[in-house]
mmCIF file of C-alpha atoms and ligand atoms in Angstrom:
data_model
loop_
_atom_site.group_PDB
_atom_site.id
_atom_site.type_symbol
_atom_site.label_atom_id
_atom_site.label_comp_id
_atom_site.label_asym_id
_atom_site.label_seq_id
_atom_site.Cartn_x
_atom_site.Cartn_y
_atom_site.Cartn_z
ATOM 1 C CA MET A 1 197.990 133.791 79.732
ATOM 2 C CA PRO A 2 200.644 136.126 78.303
ATOM 3 C CA THR A 3 203.839 134.544 76.997
ATOM 4 C CA LYS A 4 206.538 134.403 79.647
ATOM 5 C CA THR A 5 209.667 136.173 78.480
ATOM 6 C CA ALA A 6 213.007 136.249 80.264
ATOM 7 C CA VAL A 7 216.232 138.052 79.496
ATOM 8 C CA ILE A 8 219.696 136.655 80.113
ATOM 9 C CA ILE A 9 222.245 139.369 80.734
ATOM 10 C CA VAL A 10 225.713 137.996 80.099
ATOM 11 C CA ALA A 11 228.143 139.793 82.376
ATOM 12 C CA ALA A 12 230.772 137.130 83.042
ATOM 13 C CA GLY A 13 233.491 138.502 80.767
ATOM 14 C CA LYS A 14 236.867 139.765 81.948
ATOM 15 C CA GLY A 15 237.084 142.803 79.660
ATOM 16 C CA MET A 16 240.610 142.020 78.465
ATOM 17 C CA ARG A 17 240.514 144.541 75.620
ATOM 18 C CA PHE A 18 239.331 147.250 77.987
ATOM 19 C CA GLY A 19 242.178 146.367 80.289
ATOM 20 C CA ASN A 20 240.923 147.676 83.630
ATOM 21 C CA ARG A 21 241.307 145.873 86.945
ATOM 22 C CA THR A 22 237.616 146.306 87.547
ATOM 23 C CA PRO A 23 235.792 144.441 84.760
ATOM 24 C CA LYS A 24 234.162 146.958 82.385
ATOM 25 C CA GLN A 25 230.570 145.949 83.227
ATOM 26 C CA PHE A 26 231.186 147.179 86.793
ATOM 27 C CA LEU A 27 232.648 150.546 85.763
ATOM 28 C CA ARG A 28 230.715 153.767 86.152
ATOM 29 C CA LEU A 29 229.062 155.390 83.145
ATOM 30 C CA LYS A 30 227.990 158.832 84.328
ATOM 31 C CA ASP A 31 225.728 158.177 87.312
ATOM 32 C CA MET A 32 225.378 154.390 87.229
ATOM 33 C CA LEU A 33 227.437 151.222 86.752
ATOM 34 C CA ILE A 34 227.370 149.838 83.213
ATOM 35 C CA LEU A 35 225.631 146.588 84.219
ATOM 36 C CA ASN A 36 222.884 148.509 85.989
ATOM 37 C CA TYR A 37 221.753 150.260 82.799
ATOM 38 C CA SER A 38 220.757 146.947 81.225
ATOM 39 C CA LEU A 39 219.244 145.673 84.463
ATOM 40 C CA ARG A 40 217.103 148.816 84.758
ATOM 41 C CA ARG A 41 216.044 148.761 81.117
ATOM 42 C CA PHE A 42 214.781 145.170 81.276
ATOM 43 C CA ILE A 43 213.331 145.303 84.803
ATOM 44 C CA ASN A 44 211.256 148.323 83.772
ATOM 45 C CA HIS A 45 210.005 146.642 80.591
ATOM 46 C CA GLN A 46 206.460 145.371 81.102
ATOM 47 C CA ALA A 47 206.895 142.418 78.696
ATOM 48 C CA ILE A 48 209.954 141.061 80.543
ATOM 49 C CA HIS A 49 209.038 138.752 83.410
ATOM 50 C CA SER A 50 212.459 137.766 84.673
ATOM 51 C CA VAL A 51 216.072 138.809 84.404
ATOM 52 C CA GLN A 52 218.789 136.150 84.638
ATOM 53 C CA PRO A 53 222.224 137.637 85.280
ATOM 54 C CA VAL A 54 225.269 135.562 84.375
ATOM 55 C CA ILE A 55 228.414 136.592 86.203
ATOM 56 C CA ASN A 56 231.946 135.376 86.772
ATOM 57 C CA GLU A 57 232.253 133.600 90.117
ATOM 58 C CA LYS A 58 235.247 135.796 90.921
ATOM 59 C CA HIS A 59 233.152 138.939 90.398
ATOM 60 C CA SER A 60 230.477 138.112 92.995
ATOM 61 C CA LYS A 61 231.433 141.032 95.216
ATOM 62 C CA PHE A 62 231.318 143.460 92.293
ATOM 63 C CA TYR A 63 227.913 142.093 91.375
ATOM 64 C CA TRP A 64 226.296 142.399 94.800
ATOM 65 C CA ASN A 65 227.742 145.886 95.240
ATOM 66 C CA ALA A 66 226.304 146.832 91.848
ATOM 67 C CA LEU A 67 222.827 145.619 92.855
ATOM 68 C CA ARG A 68 223.040 147.438 96.176
ATOM 69 C CA SER A 69 223.967 150.662 94.428
ATOM 70 C CA ILE A 70 220.589 150.864 92.650
ATOM 71 C CA GLY A 71 218.460 150.564 95.810
ATOM 72 C CA LYS A 72 214.883 149.389 95.269
ATOM 73 C CA LEU A 73 215.506 148.449 91.637
ATOM 74 C CA GLY A 74 218.195 146.015 92.765
ATOM 75 C CA LYS A 75 215.606 144.271 94.951
ATOM 76 C CA SER A 76 213.170 143.734 92.084
ATOM 77 C CA GLU A 77 211.471 140.345 92.154
ATOM 78 C CA LYS A 78 212.221 139.999 88.452
ATOM 79 C CA ILE A 79 215.949 139.552 89.153
ATOM 80 C CA LEU A 80 216.789 135.856 89.519
ATOM 81 C CA SER A 81 219.820 134.590 91.454
ATOM 82 C CA PRO A 82 222.913 135.056 89.340
ATOM 83 C CA THR A 83 224.393 132.012 87.716
ATOM 84 C CA PHE A 84 228.097 131.608 86.967
ATOM 85 C CA GLY A 85 229.379 131.881 83.414
ATOM 86 C CA GLY A 86 232.205 130.128 81.600
ATOM 87 C CA ASP A 87 235.425 131.029 79.829
ATOM 88 C CA GLU A 88 233.662 131.792 76.539
ATOM 89 C CA ARG A 89 230.590 133.915 76.001
ATOM 90 C CA SER A 90 228.687 130.950 74.561
ATOM 91 C CA LEU A 91 229.331 128.989 77.783
ATOM 92 C CA SER A 92 227.997 131.907 79.799
ATOM 93 C CA VAL A 93 224.858 132.012 77.668
ATOM 94 C CA LYS A 94 224.443 128.256 78.094
ATOM 95 C CA SER A 95 224.729 128.623 81.855
ATOM 96 C CA GLY A 96 221.965 131.253 81.801
ATOM 97 C CA LEU A 97 219.749 129.029 79.663
ATOM 98 C CA LEU A 98 220.266 126.038 81.963
ATOM 99 C CA ALA A 99 219.385 128.178 84.998
ATOM 100 C CA LEU A 100 216.134 129.272 83.326
ATOM 101 C CA ALA A 101 215.373 125.674 82.283
ATOM 102 C CA LYS A 102 215.489 124.651 85.962
ATOM 103 C CA LEU A 103 212.775 127.142 86.965
ATOM 104 C CA LYS A 104 209.382 125.796 87.954
ATOM 105 C CA GLU A 105 208.006 127.761 85.031
ATOM 106 C CA PRO A 106 210.679 128.154 82.339
ATOM 107 C CA PRO A 107 210.026 131.034 79.908
ATOM 108 C CA GLU A 108 208.662 130.536 76.410
ATOM 109 C CA LYS A 109 210.799 133.296 74.932
ATOM 110 C CA VAL A 110 214.210 134.540 75.910
ATOM 111 C CA LEU A 111 216.313 137.559 75.032
ATOM 112 C CA ILE A 112 220.083 137.367 75.362
ATOM 113 C CA HIS A 113 221.821 140.662 76.016
ATOM 114 C CA ASP A 114 225.427 141.795 76.528
ATOM 115 C CA ALA A 115 225.909 143.639 79.816
ATOM 116 C CA ALA A 116 228.489 145.630 77.850
ATOM 117 C CA ARG A 117 225.659 147.307 75.854
ATOM 118 C CA PRO A 118 224.237 149.622 78.513
ATOM 119 C CA LEU A 119 222.406 152.013 76.180
ATOM 120 C CA VAL A 120 220.000 149.549 74.588
ATOM 121 C CA SER A 121 216.740 151.354 73.884
ATOM 122 C CA LYS A 122 213.201 150.258 74.621
ATOM 123 C CA GLU A 123 212.488 150.587 70.883
ATOM 124 C CA VAL A 124 215.128 147.997 69.938
ATOM 125 C CA ILE A 125 213.820 145.603 72.602
ATOM 126 C CA ASP A 126 210.275 146.131 71.330
ATOM 127 C CA ARG A 127 211.260 145.469 67.720
ATOM 128 C CA VAL A 128 212.938 142.195 68.727
ATOM 129 C CA LEU A 129 209.953 141.142 70.853
ATOM 130 C CA GLN A 130 207.470 141.988 68.150
ATOM 131 C CA SER A 131 209.195 139.898 65.472
ATOM 132 C CA LEU A 132 209.635 137.110 67.981
ATOM 133 C CA SER A 133 205.929 136.359 67.713
ATOM 134 C CA ASP A 134 206.487 135.286 64.094
ATOM 135 C CA PHE A 135 210.078 134.014 64.077
ATOM 136 C CA GLU A 136 212.088 131.654 66.259
ATOM 137 C CA ALA A 137 215.191 133.849 66.296
ATOM 138 C CA VAL A 138 215.462 137.629 65.936
ATOM 139 C CA PHE A 139 218.414 139.973 66.072
ATOM 140 C CA PRO A 140 219.024 143.710 65.717
ATOM 141 C CA VAL A 141 221.501 144.825 63.070
ATOM 142 C CA LEU A 142 222.986 147.990 61.617
ATOM 143 C CA PRO A 143 224.074 148.540 58.032
ATOM 144 C CA LEU A 144 227.716 149.115 57.187
ATOM 145 C CA VAL A 145 228.331 152.672 56.053
ATOM 146 C CA ASP A 146 232.059 152.478 55.355
ATOM 147 C CA ALA A 147 233.608 150.592 52.479
ATOM 148 C CA VAL A 148 234.569 147.127 53.729
ATOM 149 C CA TRP A 149 237.891 145.552 52.843
ATOM 150 C CA LYS A 150 239.107 142.048 53.476
ATOM 151 C CA VAL A 151 242.800 142.250 54.310
ATOM 152 C CA GLU A 152 244.878 139.079 54.521
ATOM 153 C CA LYS A 153 248.634 139.536 54.796
ATOM 154 C CA ASN A 154 249.297 141.771 51.775
ATOM 155 C CA LYS A 155 246.170 140.789 49.847
ATOM 156 C CA TYR A 156 243.423 143.411 49.661
ATOM 157 C CA GLU A 157 239.898 142.701 48.528
ATOM 158 C CA LEU A 158 236.994 145.159 48.456
ATOM 159 C CA MET A 159 233.754 143.600 49.634
ATOM 160 C CA LYS A 160 231.410 144.602 46.849
ATOM 161 C CA ASP A 161 228.287 143.263 48.532
ATOM 162 C CA ARG A 162 228.348 145.791 51.358
ATOM 163 C CA ASN A 163 224.574 146.162 51.170
ATOM 164 C CA SER A 164 224.189 142.583 52.267
ATOM 165 C CA LEU A 165 226.600 142.885 55.215
ATOM 166 C CA PHE A 166 225.414 143.981 58.662
ATOM 167 C CA ARG A 167 226.755 144.537 62.167
ATOM 168 C CA ALA A 168 224.920 142.481 64.773
ATOM 169 C CA GLN A 169 223.821 143.786 68.163
ATOM 170 C CA THR A 170 221.974 142.397 71.168
ATOM 171 C CA PRO A 171 219.424 141.664 72.561
ATOM 172 C CA GLN A 172 218.970 138.639 70.358
ATOM 173 C CA GLY A 173 215.630 136.955 70.905
ATOM 174 C CA PHE A 174 214.658 133.309 70.723
ATOM 175 C CA ASN A 175 212.046 130.745 71.304
ATOM 176 C CA PHE A 176 213.398 129.373 74.599
ATOM 177 C CA SER A 177 213.379 125.657 73.810
ATOM 178 C CA THR A 178 214.937 126.297 70.373
ATOM 179 C CA ILE A 179 217.980 128.135 71.684
ATOM 180 C CA LEU A 180 218.357 125.774 74.649
ATOM 181 C CA ASP A 181 218.406 122.873 72.216
ATOM 182 C CA ALA A 182 220.936 124.696 69.991
ATOM 183 C CA HIS A 183 223.278 125.186 72.959
ATOM 184 C CA LEU A 184 222.879 121.623 74.201
ATOM 185 C CA LYS A 185 223.846 120.355 70.738
ATOM 186 C CA ASN A 186 226.747 122.798 70.351
ATOM 187 C CA THR A 187 230.253 121.487 70.867
ATOM 188 C CA ASP A 188 232.051 124.532 69.467
ATOM 189 C CA HIS A 189 232.494 126.805 72.455
ATOM 190 C CA TRP A 190 234.012 129.449 70.264
ATOM 191 C CA ALA A 191 230.640 129.782 68.591
ATOM 192 C CA LEU A 192 230.356 133.404 67.599
ATOM 193 C CA ASP A 193 226.856 134.174 68.687
ATOM 194 C CA ASP A 194 223.511 132.656 69.391
ATOM 195 C CA ILE A 195 221.987 133.507 66.034
ATOM 196 C CA SER A 196 224.738 131.518 64.307
ATOM 197 C CA LEU A 197 223.883 128.531 66.512
ATOM 198 C CA ALA A 198 220.184 128.873 65.776
ATOM 199 C CA THR A 199 220.749 129.054 62.012
ATOM 200 C CA LYS A 200 222.558 125.708 62.204
ATOM 201 C CA LEU A 201 219.267 124.178 63.348
ATOM 202 C CA GLY A 202 217.485 125.705 60.369
ATOM 203 C CA VAL A 203 215.063 127.784 62.435
ATOM 204 C CA SER A 204 213.295 130.878 61.102
ATOM 205 C CA VAL A 205 215.457 133.984 61.613
ATOM 206 C CA LYS A 206 214.578 137.649 61.214
ATOM 207 C CA HIS A 207 216.710 140.780 61.484
ATOM 208 C CA VAL A 208 215.312 144.080 62.741
ATOM 209 C CA ASN A 209 216.804 147.560 62.936
ATOM 210 C CA GLY A 210 219.284 148.057 65.735
ATOM 211 C CA CYS A 211 220.349 151.464 66.994
ATOM 212 C CA GLU A 212 223.675 153.344 66.785
ATOM 213 C CA THR A 213 223.503 154.236 70.477
ATOM 214 C CA ASN A 214 223.311 150.545 71.413
ATOM 215 C CA LEU A 215 227.090 150.334 71.160
ATOM 216 C CA LYS A 216 229.171 147.681 72.884
ATOM 217 C CA ILE A 217 231.705 149.013 75.354
ATOM 218 C CA THR A 218 234.906 147.269 74.316
ATOM 219 C CA THR A 219 237.614 149.869 74.966
ATOM 220 C CA SER A 220 237.875 153.074 76.999
ATOM 221 C CA THR A 221 237.113 155.057 73.817
ATOM 222 C CA ASP A 222 233.697 153.381 73.698
ATOM 223 C CA LEU A 223 233.082 154.379 77.310
ATOM 224 C CA LYS A 224 233.820 158.009 76.398
ATOM 225 C CA THR A 225 231.476 157.745 73.403
ATOM 226 C CA ALA A 226 228.727 156.333 75.648
ATOM 227 C CA GLU A 227 229.275 159.196 78.107
ATOM 228 C CA ARG A 228 228.775 161.712 75.311
ATOM 229 C CA LEU A 229 225.655 159.908 74.145
ATOM 230 C CA ILE A 230 223.886 160.281 77.491
ATOM 231 C CA GLU A 231 224.780 163.941 77.966
HETATM 232 N N1 CTP B 1 230.772 137.549 78.379
HETATM 233 C C1 CTP B 1 230.421 136.553 79.274
HETATM 234 N N2 CTP B 1 231.239 135.472 79.455
HETATM 235 C C2 CTP B 1 232.389 135.368 78.773
HETATM 236 C C3 CTP B 1 232.763 136.357 77.851
HETATM 237 C C4 CTP B 1 231.927 137.446 77.668
HETATM 238 O O1 CTP B 1 229.371 136.659 79.904
HETATM 239 N N3 CTP B 1 233.180 134.318 78.997
HETATM 240 C C5 CTP B 1 229.924 138.734 78.234
HETATM 241 C C6 CTP B 1 230.639 140.025 78.598
HETATM 242 O O2 CTP B 1 230.581 140.252 79.999
HETATM 243 C C7 CTP B 1 229.912 141.059 77.771
HETATM 244 C C8 CTP B 1 229.412 140.269 76.560
HETATM 245 O O3 CTP B 1 229.552 138.892 76.878
HETATM 246 O O4 CTP B 1 228.815 141.626 78.451
HETATM 247 C C9 CTP B 1 230.170 140.633 75.292
HETATM 248 O O5 CTP B 1 231.524 140.236 75.420
HETATM 249 P P1 CTP B 1 232.794 141.178 75.257
HETATM 250 O O6 CTP B 1 232.385 142.553 74.894
HETATM 251 O O7 CTP B 1 233.774 140.455 74.412
HETATM 252 O O8 CTP B 1 233.309 141.282 76.777
HETATM 253 P P2 CTP B 1 234.584 140.601 77.412
HETATM 254 O O9 CTP B 1 234.725 139.213 76.909
HETATM 255 O O10 CTP B 1 234.482 140.823 78.870
HETATM 256 O O11 CTP B 1 235.751 141.525 76.827
HETATM 257 P P3 CTP B 1 237.099 141.024 76.108
HETATM 258 O O12 CTP B 1 236.680 140.180 74.937
HETATM 259 O O13 CTP B 1 237.778 142.291 75.717
HETATM 260 O O14 CTP B 1 237.872 140.249 77.151
HETATM 261 MG MG1 MG B 2 235.044 138.825 74.792
#
């Protein structure tokens, strides 16, 4: 029997930095809503068996309209009922994990992906999945190309170890019971990301190459960049 793999798409954020009345994940990027890019990418991936969306309760209407706008794809059997997120991203992830844990057949592996990263490529997903057969936690990263400075008040410090610093992306992949356990034990809801939680449990972690196009839409400038990327 092939390993069951699910993806949690966290889409419960309010997009404060973007600052639009419609939360950024429900904005249009060229011909489709931002959330729908990730949904399509994972639904169409043969190694992904189910897709667990996590949304804000107040965004239910946006969500159902988004699903309707992609026709047949939005009716895919892989899409599970959405679960409601929390005030912090880590609480939204936890809610997705708990929803998957309640399934008759919980997955063995899980990917966790930001809805705000619509242009994730199949290659990045494949790299994460491939390393997930040997490691309990896997995440895509990019190197830093610019010089990195630590600036605190009027103190400036050049980070000399730039080669050992990376920018993290999603999807981050995990052994399902490992990351569920990490979230159940976590009391710090400001926890930065799931990899940092997993490392606290001392599990085996691997980084793989991310992709420049897998940017996170944070501000309207990022949306313009994403538009140029899909031209
Ligand atoms: N997210 C979530 N639940 C939260 C916060 C964030 O599901 N309480 C999701 C967002 O919807 C997004 C991803 O986590 O897909 C990455 O978060 P971020 O880019 O920070 O989005 P927002 O939190 O919505 O934006 P901001 O921080 O500017 O308010
Ligand atoms: Mg945020």
